[in-house]
Amino acid sequence: MTLTYSEIMVRYGELSTKGKNRMRFINKLKHNIQDVLSIYPDVKVTADRDRGHVFLNGTDYAPVAESLKQIFGIQAFNPVYRLEKDVTVLKKAVQDIMTDIYQEGMTFKVSSKRADHSFELDSRELNQTLGGAVFEVLPNIQAQMKKPDINLKVEIRDEAAYISYEEIKGAGGLPVGTSGKGMLMLSGGIDSPVAGFLALKRGVDIEAVHFASPPYTSPGALKKAHDLTRKLTKFGGNIQFIEVPFTEIQEEIKEKAPEAYLMTLTRRFMMRITDRIREVRNGLVIINGESLGQVASQTLESMQAINAVTTTPVIRPVVTMDKLEIIDIAQEIDTFEISIQPFEDCCTIFAPDRPKTNPKIKNAEQYERRMDVEGLVERAVAGIMVTEITPVEEKQDQVDDLIDDLL
Ligand code: ATP
Ligand code: MG
């Protein structure tokens, strides 16, 4: 008999401390798991107060486990065998499992629970019978009640019997969406996807805002931003991607402002527009990938000049990290290889050789008086295009093709 896992039991993380919000948290997590596992069409997900259940329905366990390991809000999970409620079947199952996983010197115990009280053996008898079955095939194994190497958990429920022994650590964090919504300013670079990942970890539901300046920026740059967003869906499900038309603004700045202030003004416009989109879409904060001192433009003075256009909180998850620390995370979350693809985004193309490292708010404001700031912002916001990015690339490609055909 070869045993295959039928179900995975999911243990919730920090959310268990959240009192009356508990059901809201659990429902969010269930929805996120469903989104992430939508790449496996036969998998079904349910959730009750104490645990989540992922029913494999014949789907391979290993890849599903890999997906589950990434989802924020999961403390740990256990793969489970579902078996017939028959003592002979259960004995055979524990023997098969133990001969498969036993290594010299390991200790074990059987912990049985009988929810179905009509079952012929009670939990103590089950422990003895199944423990005895293990000794039949592994006569040298030691039983140990405290911290055994293998803890065979057996549960007799109304509908079936369940056995599990493995516990896999989850990603921790909070389920995405339980902390409210934030707008992630997503370029094609290394830092902003990492910033997005860190915000997701603390339960922020992100929407990706990407500024594109065709024809100066290529479809490749846009695809890169899409692909980066897709990488972020594996931590908590689908993400709305908002493309902002930025060409008019960049041309206007280039024409009306001195070279040294191009960067500052560009960023001030991005901030204003992101904030406007946030307001319409009920976001609470803005998230970006600014990192202090990383490039000449990322000084505290510069941050102040850019931030002056809004009072909305701006979260900068990577602000104090070294570049190498950020790259480590980018590699871990598999965004690094995409980020280093050579498609220039709007900022690189319009970037001055020597941006001002200590821009003055007053000067920025003076240059902006030469432009119709409100009109430019309004037109950009009116021209946004929103797409939902899902974990499944194929599906997304089909959607993209469809859109292309329509245009
Ligand atoms: P990244 O690696 O995220 O591109 P960076 O080190 O290149 O960051 P900057 O180019 O100074 O830094 O950009 C700072 C932040 O501004 C980015 O992390 C991002 O949040 C935002 N940003 C820059 N360009 C864009 C863009 N085209 N669309 C959306 N946000 C952007
Ligand atoms: Mg960049």
CSV table of C-alpha atoms and ligand atoms in Angstrom, one decimal:
chain,number,residue,atom,x,y,z
A,1,MET,CA,0.0,0.0,0.0
A,2,THR,CA,1.4,3.4,-0.9
A,3,LEU,CA,0.0,6.2,1.3
A,4,THR,CA,-0.6,9.7,-0.2
A,5,TYR,CA,-1.5,12.8,1.7
A,6,SER,CA,-5.1,13.7,1.3
A,7,GLU,CA,-5.3,16.9,3.3
A,8,ILE,CA,-3.1,19.6,4.9
A,9,MET,CA,-4.1,21.1,8.2
A,10,VAL,CA,-3.2,24.7,8.6
A,11,ARG,CA,-2.4,26.3,12.0
A,12,TYR,CA,-3.0,30.0,12.2
A,13,GLY,CA,-0.2,32.4,13.2
A,14,GLU,CA,-0.3,35.6,15.3
A,15,LEU,CA,-4.0,36.1,14.5
A,16,SER,CA,-5.0,33.8,17.4
A,17,THR,CA,-4.3,36.7,19.7
A,18,LYS,CA,-6.7,39.0,18.0
A,19,GLY,CA,-9.9,38.3,20.0
A,20,LYS,CA,-13.1,39.3,18.3
A,21,ASN,CA,-11.5,40.0,15.0
A,22,ARG,CA,-10.5,36.4,14.7
A,23,MET,CA,-13.1,35.3,12.2
A,24,ARG,CA,-12.3,38.3,10.0
A,25,PHE,CA,-8.6,37.3,10.0
A,26,ILE,CA,-9.4,33.7,9.3
A,27,ASN,CA,-11.6,34.5,6.4
A,28,LYS,CA,-8.9,36.8,4.9
A,29,LEU,CA,-6.4,34.0,5.3
A,30,LYS,CA,-8.7,31.5,3.7
A,31,HIS,CA,-9.3,33.8,0.8
A,32,ASN,CA,-5.5,34.4,0.4
A,33,ILE,CA,-4.8,30.7,0.5
A,34,GLN,CA,-7.5,30.1,-2.2
A,35,ASP,CA,-5.9,32.8,-4.4
A,36,VAL,CA,-2.4,31.4,-4.1
A,37,LEU,CA,-3.5,27.8,-4.6
A,38,SER,CA,-5.7,28.7,-7.5
A,39,ILE,CA,-2.9,27.3,-9.7
A,40,TYR,CA,-4.0,23.8,-8.5
A,41,PRO,CA,-7.6,23.5,-9.8
A,42,ASP,CA,-8.6,20.4,-7.8
A,43,VAL,CA,-7.4,21.8,-4.4
A,44,LYS,CA,-10.2,22.9,-2.0
A,45,VAL,CA,-9.7,25.2,1.0
A,46,THR,CA,-11.9,25.6,4.0
A,47,ALA,CA,-11.3,27.2,7.4
A,48,ASP,CA,-12.9,27.0,10.8
A,49,ARG,CA,-12.1,28.7,14.1
A,50,ASP,CA,-9.2,26.6,15.0
A,51,ARG,CA,-7.7,25.4,11.7
A,52,GLY,CA,-7.6,25.7,8.0
A,53,HIS,CA,-8.0,22.6,5.8
A,54,VAL,CA,-6.5,22.2,2.3
A,55,PHE,CA,-8.0,19.2,0.6
A,56,LEU,CA,-5.6,17.9,-2.1
A,57,ASN,CA,-8.2,15.8,-4.1
A,58,GLY,CA,-5.4,14.0,-5.8
A,59,THR,CA,-3.0,17.0,-6.3
A,60,ASP,CA,0.6,16.4,-5.6
A,61,TYR,CA,1.5,17.3,-2.0
A,62,ALA,CA,5.0,18.7,-2.5
A,63,PRO,CA,4.3,21.8,-4.7
A,64,VAL,CA,1.3,22.7,-2.7
A,65,ALA,CA,3.4,22.6,0.5
A,66,GLU,CA,5.9,24.9,-1.2
A,67,SER,CA,3.2,27.4,-2.0
A,68,LEU,CA,1.8,27.2,1.6
A,69,LYS,CA,5.2,27.9,3.1
A,70,GLN,CA,5.1,31.3,1.6
A,71,ILE,CA,1.7,32.5,2.6
A,72,PHE,CA,1.7,35.1,5.4
A,73,GLY,CA,-0.4,34.3,8.5
A,74,ILE,CA,0.3,30.6,8.6
A,75,GLN,CA,2.2,29.5,11.7
A,76,ALA,CA,2.7,25.8,10.7
A,77,PHE,CA,0.9,23.1,8.8
A,78,ASN,CA,0.6,19.3,8.9
A,79,PRO,CA,0.0,17.0,6.0
A,80,VAL,CA,-2.5,14.3,6.9
A,81,TYR,CA,-3.4,10.8,5.7
A,82,ARG,CA,-7.1,10.1,5.5
A,83,LEU,CA,-7.9,6.4,6.2
A,84,GLU,CA,-10.7,4.0,6.7
A,85,LYS,CA,-11.9,3.7,10.3
A,86,ASP,CA,-10.6,0.1,10.6
A,87,VAL,CA,-8.1,-1.1,13.1
A,88,THR,CA,-6.3,-3.4,10.6
A,89,VAL,CA,-6.0,-0.5,8.1
A,90,LEU,CA,-4.6,1.8,10.8
A,91,LYS,CA,-2.1,-0.7,12.0
A,92,LYS,CA,-0.8,-1.3,8.5
A,93,ALA,CA,-0.6,2.5,7.9
A,94,VAL,CA,1.5,3.2,11.0
A,95,GLN,CA,3.8,0.3,10.1
A,96,ASP,CA,4.2,1.6,6.5
A,97,ILE,CA,4.8,5.2,7.7
A,98,MET,CA,7.3,4.2,10.4
A,99,THR,CA,9.4,1.8,8.2
A,100,ASP,CA,9.5,4.6,5.7
A,101,ILE,CA,10.7,7.4,7.9
A,102,TYR,CA,12.6,5.5,10.7
A,103,GLN,CA,16.3,6.1,11.1
A,104,GLU,CA,18.6,4.4,13.6
A,105,GLY,CA,18.1,5.7,17.1
A,106,MET,CA,14.9,7.6,16.6
A,107,THR,CA,12.2,7.6,19.4
A,108,PHE,CA,8.5,7.7,18.9
A,109,LYS,CA,5.0,7.9,20.4
A,110,VAL,CA,1.5,7.5,19.3
A,111,SER,CA,-1.0,10.2,20.4
A,112,SER,CA,-4.6,9.2,19.6
A,113,LYS,CA,-7.8,11.2,19.9
A,114,ARG,CA,-11.2,9.6,19.5
A,115,ALA,CA,-13.8,12.2,18.6
A,116,ASP,CA,-16.2,9.4,17.3
A,117,HIS,CA,-17.0,7.6,20.6
A,118,SER,CA,-18.6,4.7,18.8
A,119,PHE,CA,-15.2,3.6,17.5
A,120,GLU,CA,-14.2,0.2,18.9
A,121,LEU,CA,-11.0,1.3,20.7
A,122,ASP,CA,-10.7,4.3,23.0
A,123,SER,CA,-7.6,6.5,22.7
A,124,ARG,CA,-5.5,4.7,25.3
A,125,GLU,CA,-6.3,1.3,23.6
A,126,LEU,CA,-5.5,2.9,20.2
A,127,ASN,CA,-2.1,4.1,21.5
A,128,GLN,CA,-1.3,0.6,22.7
A,129,THR,CA,-2.5,-1.2,19.6
A,130,LEU,CA,-0.8,1.1,17.2
A,131,GLY,CA,2.4,1.3,19.2
A,132,GLY,CA,2.5,-2.5,19.3
A,133,ALA,CA,2.1,-2.6,15.6
A,134,VAL,CA,5.2,-0.3,15.3
A,135,PHE,CA,7.2,-2.6,17.5
A,136,GLU,CA,6.3,-5.6,15.3
A,137,VAL,CA,8.1,-4.0,12.3
A,138,LEU,CA,10.8,-2.1,14.2
A,139,PRO,CA,11.6,-4.2,17.3
A,140,ASN,CA,14.5,-1.9,18.3
A,141,ILE,CA,12.7,1.4,18.3
A,142,GLN,CA,12.3,3.2,21.7
A,143,ALA,CA,9.1,4.7,22.8
A,144,GLN,CA,9.4,8.1,24.5
A,145,MET,CA,6.6,10.2,25.8
A,146,LYS,CA,8.4,13.5,26.1
A,147,LYS,CA,9.7,15.1,22.9
A,148,PRO,CA,9.9,12.0,20.8
A,149,ASP,CA,11.6,12.3,17.3
A,150,ILE,CA,8.3,11.1,15.7
A,151,ASN,CA,4.9,11.8,17.1
A,152,LEU,CA,2.3,9.9,15.3
A,153,LYS,CA,-1.0,11.7,15.7
A,154,VAL,CA,-4.1,9.7,15.1
A,155,GLU,CA,-7.6,11.1,15.1
A,156,ILE,CA,-10.8,9.2,14.8
A,157,ARG,CA,-13.5,11.5,13.5
A,158,ASP,CA,-17.0,10.8,12.4
A,159,GLU,CA,-16.2,10.6,8.7
A,160,ALA,CA,-12.8,9.0,8.7
A,161,ALA,CA,-9.5,8.4,10.6
A,162,TYR,CA,-6.5,10.7,10.1
A,163,ILE,CA,-2.8,10.2,10.7
A,164,SER,CA,-0.2,12.9,10.7
A,165,TYR,CA,3.4,13.1,12.0
A,166,GLU,CA,5.1,16.0,10.1
A,167,GLU,CA,4.9,19.6,11.1
A,168,ILE,CA,6.2,22.2,8.7
A,169,LYS,CA,6.9,25.8,9.7
A,170,GLY,CA,5.0,28.5,7.9
A,171,ALA,CA,6.0,32.0,6.9
A,172,GLY,CA,4.5,33.7,10.0
A,173,GLY,CA,3.5,37.3,9.7
A,174,LEU,CA,-0.1,38.5,9.3
A,175,PRO,CA,-2.6,37.5,6.6
A,176,VAL,CA,-2.4,40.0,3.8
A,177,GLY,CA,-5.3,42.4,4.0
A,178,THR,CA,-5.7,42.3,7.8
A,179,SER,CA,-3.8,45.6,8.2
A,180,GLY,CA,-5.7,47.6,5.6
A,181,LYS,CA,-4.5,48.7,2.1
A,182,GLY,CA,-1.4,50.6,1.0
A,183,MET,CA,-0.2,51.8,-2.4
A,184,LEU,CA,3.2,50.3,-3.4
A,185,MET,CA,5.2,52.5,-5.7
A,186,LEU,CA,6.6,49.8,-7.9
A,187,SER,CA,9.4,50.5,-10.3
A,188,GLY,CA,11.3,47.8,-12.1
A,189,GLY,CA,14.2,48.0,-9.7
A,190,ILE,CA,15.4,45.8,-6.9
A,191,ASP,CA,14.2,47.8,-3.9
A,192,SER,CA,10.5,48.4,-4.4
A,193,PRO,CA,9.5,44.7,-4.7
A,194,VAL,CA,11.4,44.0,-1.5
A,195,ALA,CA,9.6,46.9,0.2
A,196,GLY,CA,6.3,45.4,-1.1
A,197,PHE,CA,7.2,42.0,0.3
A,198,LEU,CA,7.9,43.5,3.8
A,199,ALA,CA,4.6,45.4,3.8
A,200,LEU,CA,2.8,42.2,2.8
A,201,LYS,CA,4.4,40.4,5.7
A,202,ARG,CA,2.7,42.7,8.2
A,203,GLY,CA,-0.6,42.2,6.6
A,204,VAL,CA,-0.8,45.2,4.3
A,205,ASP,CA,-2.9,44.6,1.2
A,206,ILE,CA,-0.8,46.3,-1.5
A,207,GLU,CA,-1.8,47.7,-4.9
A,208,ALA,CA,1.1,48.3,-7.2
A,209,VAL,CA,1.3,51.7,-8.8
A,210,HIS,CA,3.7,51.9,-11.7
A,211,PHE,CA,4.6,55.0,-13.8
A,212,ALA,CA,5.3,54.3,-17.4
A,213,SER,CA,6.4,56.8,-20.1
A,214,PRO,CA,5.9,55.3,-23.5
A,215,PRO,CA,7.5,55.6,-26.0
A,216,TYR,CA,10.5,56.4,-23.9
A,217,THR,CA,9.9,53.3,-21.8
A,218,SER,CA,9.5,50.0,-23.5
A,219,PRO,CA,6.8,47.3,-23.2
A,220,GLY,CA,9.6,45.3,-21.7
A,221,ALA,CA,9.8,47.6,-18.7
A,222,LEU,CA,6.0,47.2,-18.2
A,223,LYS,CA,6.2,43.5,-18.4
A,224,LYS,CA,9.0,43.5,-15.9
A,225,ALA,CA,6.8,45.4,-13.4
A,226,HIS,CA,4.0,42.9,-14.1
A,227,ASP,CA,6.3,40.0,-13.5
A,228,LEU,CA,7.6,41.5,-10.3
A,229,THR,CA,4.0,42.0,-9.1
A,230,ARG,CA,3.2,38.4,-10.0
A,231,LYS,CA,6.1,37.2,-7.8
A,232,LEU,CA,4.5,39.1,-4.9
A,233,THR,CA,1.2,37.3,-5.3
A,234,LYS,CA,2.5,34.1,-3.7
A,235,PHE,CA,2.5,35.6,-0.3
A,236,GLY,CA,-1.1,36.6,-0.1
A,237,GLY,CA,-2.9,36.3,-3.4
A,238,ASN,CA,-4.0,38.5,-6.3
A,239,ILE,CA,-2.7,42.1,-6.5
A,240,GLN,CA,-4.2,45.1,-8.4
A,241,PHE,CA,-1.6,46.6,-10.8
A,242,ILE,CA,-2.1,50.3,-11.7
A,243,GLU,CA,-0.3,51.7,-14.7
A,244,VAL,CA,0.0,55.5,-14.7
A,245,PRO,CA,0.6,57.3,-18.0
A,246,PHE,CA,3.5,59.6,-17.1
A,247,THR,CA,4.9,60.8,-20.4
A,248,GLU,CA,3.2,64.2,-20.5
A,249,ILE,CA,4.5,65.0,-17.0
A,250,GLN,CA,8.0,64.0,-17.7
A,251,GLU,CA,8.1,66.0,-20.9
A,252,GLU,CA,6.7,69.0,-19.2
A,253,ILE,CA,9.2,68.9,-16.3
A,254,LYS,CA,12.1,68.4,-18.8
A,255,GLU,CA,10.9,71.5,-20.6
A,256,LYS,CA,10.2,73.8,-17.7
A,257,ALA,CA,12.6,73.0,-14.9
A,258,PRO,CA,16.4,73.0,-14.5
A,259,GLU,CA,18.2,69.8,-14.9
A,260,ALA,CA,19.2,69.6,-11.3
A,261,TYR,CA,15.6,69.5,-10.1
A,262,LEU,CA,14.3,66.9,-12.7
A,263,MET,CA,14.5,64.1,-10.2
A,264,THR,CA,12.9,66.0,-7.3
A,265,LEU,CA,10.0,67.2,-9.4
A,266,THR,CA,9.4,63.9,-11.0
A,267,ARG,CA,9.2,62.2,-7.6
A,268,ARG,CA,6.9,65.0,-6.2
A,269,PHE,CA,4.5,64.3,-9.1
A,270,MET,CA,4.7,60.6,-8.5
A,271,MET,CA,3.9,61.1,-4.9
A,272,ARG,CA,0.9,63.4,-5.6
A,273,ILE,CA,-0.5,61.0,-8.1
A,274,THR,CA,-0.1,57.9,-5.9
A,275,ASP,CA,-1.7,59.8,-3.1
A,276,ARG,CA,-4.7,60.7,-5.3
A,277,ILE,CA,-5.1,57.1,-6.5
A,278,ARG,CA,-4.8,56.0,-2.8
A,279,GLU,CA,-7.6,58.3,-1.8
A,280,VAL,CA,-10.0,57.1,-4.6
A,281,ARG,CA,-9.2,53.4,-3.9
A,282,ASN,CA,-9.4,53.7,-0.1
A,283,GLY,CA,-5.8,53.0,0.7
A,284,LEU,CA,-4.4,54.2,4.0
A,285,VAL,CA,-0.6,54.6,3.3
A,286,ILE,CA,2.0,54.8,0.6
A,287,ILE,CA,4.9,52.3,0.4
A,288,ASN,CA,8.1,52.9,-1.5
A,289,GLY,CA,11.5,51.4,-1.9
A,290,GLU,CA,13.6,54.4,-0.9
A,291,SER,CA,16.8,53.5,0.8
A,292,LEU,CA,18.9,56.1,2.6
A,293,GLY,CA,22.0,57.2,0.9
A,294,GLN,CA,21.9,54.5,-1.8
A,295,VAL,CA,22.1,57.0,-4.6
A,296,ALA,CA,22.8,60.7,-4.6
A,297,SER,CA,19.1,61.4,-4.9
A,298,GLN,CA,18.2,59.5,-1.7
A,299,THR,CA,19.2,61.9,0.9
A,300,LEU,CA,17.1,63.0,3.9
A,301,GLU,CA,16.8,66.5,2.3
A,302,SER,CA,15.5,64.9,-0.9
A,303,MET,CA,13.1,62.7,1.0
A,304,GLN,CA,11.8,65.8,2.7
A,305,ALA,CA,11.3,67.7,-0.5
A,306,ILE,CA,9.5,64.8,-2.1
A,307,ASN,CA,7.4,64.0,1.0
A,308,ALA,CA,6.2,67.7,1.3
A,309,VAL,CA,3.4,67.2,-1.2
A,310,THR,CA,1.4,64.9,1.1
A,311,THR,CA,0.6,64.3,4.8
A,312,THR,CA,-0.3,60.7,4.1
A,313,PRO,CA,2.1,58.3,6.0
A,314,VAL,CA,4.8,57.0,3.7
A,315,ILE,CA,6.2,53.6,4.7
A,316,ARG,CA,9.8,52.9,3.6
A,317,PRO,CA,10.5,49.3,4.7
A,318,VAL,CA,14.0,49.2,3.3
A,319,VAL,CA,15.1,52.7,4.2
A,320,THR,CA,17.8,51.7,6.6
A,321,MET,CA,19.0,48.5,4.9
A,322,ASP,CA,22.3,48.1,3.1
A,323,LYS,CA,22.1,47.3,-0.6
A,324,LEU,CA,23.4,43.8,0.1
A,325,GLU,CA,20.7,43.1,2.7
A,326,ILE,CA,18.1,44.2,0.2
A,327,ILE,CA,19.6,42.0,-2.5
A,328,ASP,CA,19.5,39.0,-0.1
A,329,ILE,CA,15.8,39.4,0.4
A,330,ALA,CA,15.3,40.0,-3.4
A,331,GLN,CA,17.0,36.7,-4.0
A,332,GLU,CA,15.0,34.9,-1.4
A,333,ILE,CA,11.7,36.1,-2.8
A,334,ASP,CA,12.9,35.4,-6.4
A,335,THR,CA,12.5,39.0,-7.7
A,336,PHE,CA,16.2,39.7,-8.2
A,337,GLU,CA,16.7,38.1,-11.6
A,338,ILE,CA,13.7,40.0,-12.9
A,339,SER,CA,14.8,43.3,-11.4
A,340,ILE,CA,18.2,43.2,-13.1
A,341,GLN,CA,16.7,42.7,-16.6
A,342,PRO,CA,17.9,45.6,-18.7
A,343,PHE,CA,14.7,47.5,-19.4
A,344,GLU,CA,15.0,51.1,-18.3
A,345,ASP,CA,12.1,52.7,-16.4
A,346,CYS,CA,11.0,56.3,-16.7
A,347,CYS,CA,13.3,57.5,-14.1
A,348,THR,CA,16.5,56.2,-15.5
A,349,ILE,CA,15.7,57.7,-18.9
A,350,PHE,CA,14.9,61.1,-17.7
A,351,ALA,CA,17.4,61.1,-14.9
A,352,PRO,CA,19.9,63.9,-14.8
A,353,ASP,CA,23.5,63.1,-14.6
A,354,ARG,CA,23.9,65.0,-11.4
A,355,PRO,CA,20.6,65.3,-9.4
A,356,LYS,CA,20.6,67.8,-6.6
A,357,THR,CA,21.4,66.0,-3.3
A,358,ASN,CA,20.0,68.8,-1.2
A,359,PRO,CA,16.9,70.1,-3.1
A,360,LYS,CA,15.0,72.9,-1.4
A,361,ILE,CA,11.2,72.7,-1.1
A,362,LYS,CA,10.9,76.4,-2.0
A,363,ASN,CA,12.8,76.0,-5.3
A,364,ALA,CA,10.7,72.9,-6.2
A,365,GLU,CA,7.6,74.9,-5.6
A,366,GLN,CA,8.8,77.8,-7.7
A,367,TYR,CA,9.5,75.6,-10.7
A,368,GLU,CA,6.2,73.9,-10.3
A,369,ARG,CA,4.5,77.3,-10.7
A,370,ARG,CA,5.6,77.2,-14.3
A,371,MET,CA,3.3,74.2,-14.9
A,372,ASP,CA,-0.3,73.3,-14.5
A,373,VAL,CA,0.3,70.9,-11.7
A,374,GLU,CA,-3.4,70.1,-11.0
A,375,GLY,CA,-4.2,69.5,-14.6
A,376,LEU,CA,-1.3,67.3,-15.1
A,377,VAL,CA,-2.1,65.2,-12.0
A,378,GLU,CA,-5.8,65.0,-13.0
A,379,ARG,CA,-5.0,63.8,-16.5
A,380,ALA,CA,-2.6,61.1,-15.2
A,381,VAL,CA,-5.1,59.8,-12.7
A,382,ALA,CA,-7.9,59.8,-15.3
A,383,GLY,CA,-5.6,57.7,-17.6
A,384,ILE,CA,-4.7,54.9,-15.2
A,385,MET,CA,-5.2,51.3,-16.3
A,386,VAL,CA,-5.9,48.7,-13.6
A,387,THR,CA,-5.3,45.0,-14.1
A,388,GLU,CA,-5.6,42.2,-11.6
A,389,ILE,CA,-2.4,40.1,-11.4
A,390,THR,CA,-2.9,36.5,-10.4
A,391,PRO,CA,-0.3,33.8,-9.5
A,392,VAL,CA,-1.0,32.0,-12.8
A,393,GLU,CA,1.1,33.4,-15.6
A,394,GLU,CA,-0.7,31.5,-18.4
A,395,LYS,CA,-4.0,32.9,-17.4
A,396,GLN,CA,-2.6,36.4,-17.2
A,397,ASP,CA,-0.9,36.1,-20.6
A,398,GLN,CA,-4.3,35.2,-22.1
A,399,VAL,CA,-5.8,38.2,-20.5
A,400,ASP,CA,-3.0,40.4,-21.8
A,401,ASP,CA,-3.4,39.0,-25.3
A,402,LEU,CA,-7.1,39.6,-25.2
A,403,ILE,CA,-6.5,43.2,-24.2
A,404,ASP,CA,-3.9,43.6,-27.0
A,405,ASP,CA,-6.5,42.2,-29.5
A,406,LEU,CA,-9.0,44.7,-28.3
A,407,LEU,CA,-6.7,47.7,-28.6
B,1,ATP,P1,14.0,50.7,-7.0
B,1,ATP,O1,15.1,49.7,-6.9
B,1,ATP,O2,12.8,50.3,-6.2
B,1,ATP,O3,13.8,51.1,-8.4
B,1,ATP,P2,15.9,52.7,-6.6
B,1,ATP,O4,17.0,52.4,-5.7
B,1,ATP,O5,16.1,52.7,-8.1
B,1,ATP,O6,14.6,51.9,-6.2
B,1,ATP,P3,14.8,55.3,-7.0
B,1,ATP,O7,14.9,55.1,-8.5
B,1,ATP,O8,15.4,56.6,-6.4
B,1,ATP,O9,15.4,54.2,-6.2
B,1,ATP,O10,13.3,55.2,-6.6
B,1,ATP,C1,12.9,55.4,-5.3
B,1,ATP,C2,11.5,54.8,-5.2
B,1,ATP,O11,10.6,55.5,-6.0
B,1,ATP,C3,11.4,53.4,-5.8
B,1,ATP,O12,11.8,52.4,-4.8
B,1,ATP,C4,9.9,53.3,-6.0
B,1,ATP,O13,9.2,53.0,-4.8
B,1,ATP,C5,9.6,54.7,-6.5
B,1,ATP,N1,9.7,54.7,-8.0
B,1,ATP,C6,10.7,55.0,-8.8
B,1,ATP,N2,10.4,54.8,-10.1
B,1,ATP,C7,9.1,54.4,-10.2
B,1,ATP,C8,8.2,54.0,-11.2
B,1,ATP,N3,8.5,54.1,-12.5
B,1,ATP,N4,7.0,53.6,-10.9
B,1,ATP,C9,6.6,53.6,-9.6
B,1,ATP,N5,7.4,53.9,-8.6
B,1,ATP,C10,8.6,54.3,-8.8
B,2,MG,MG,14.8,52.5,-9.6
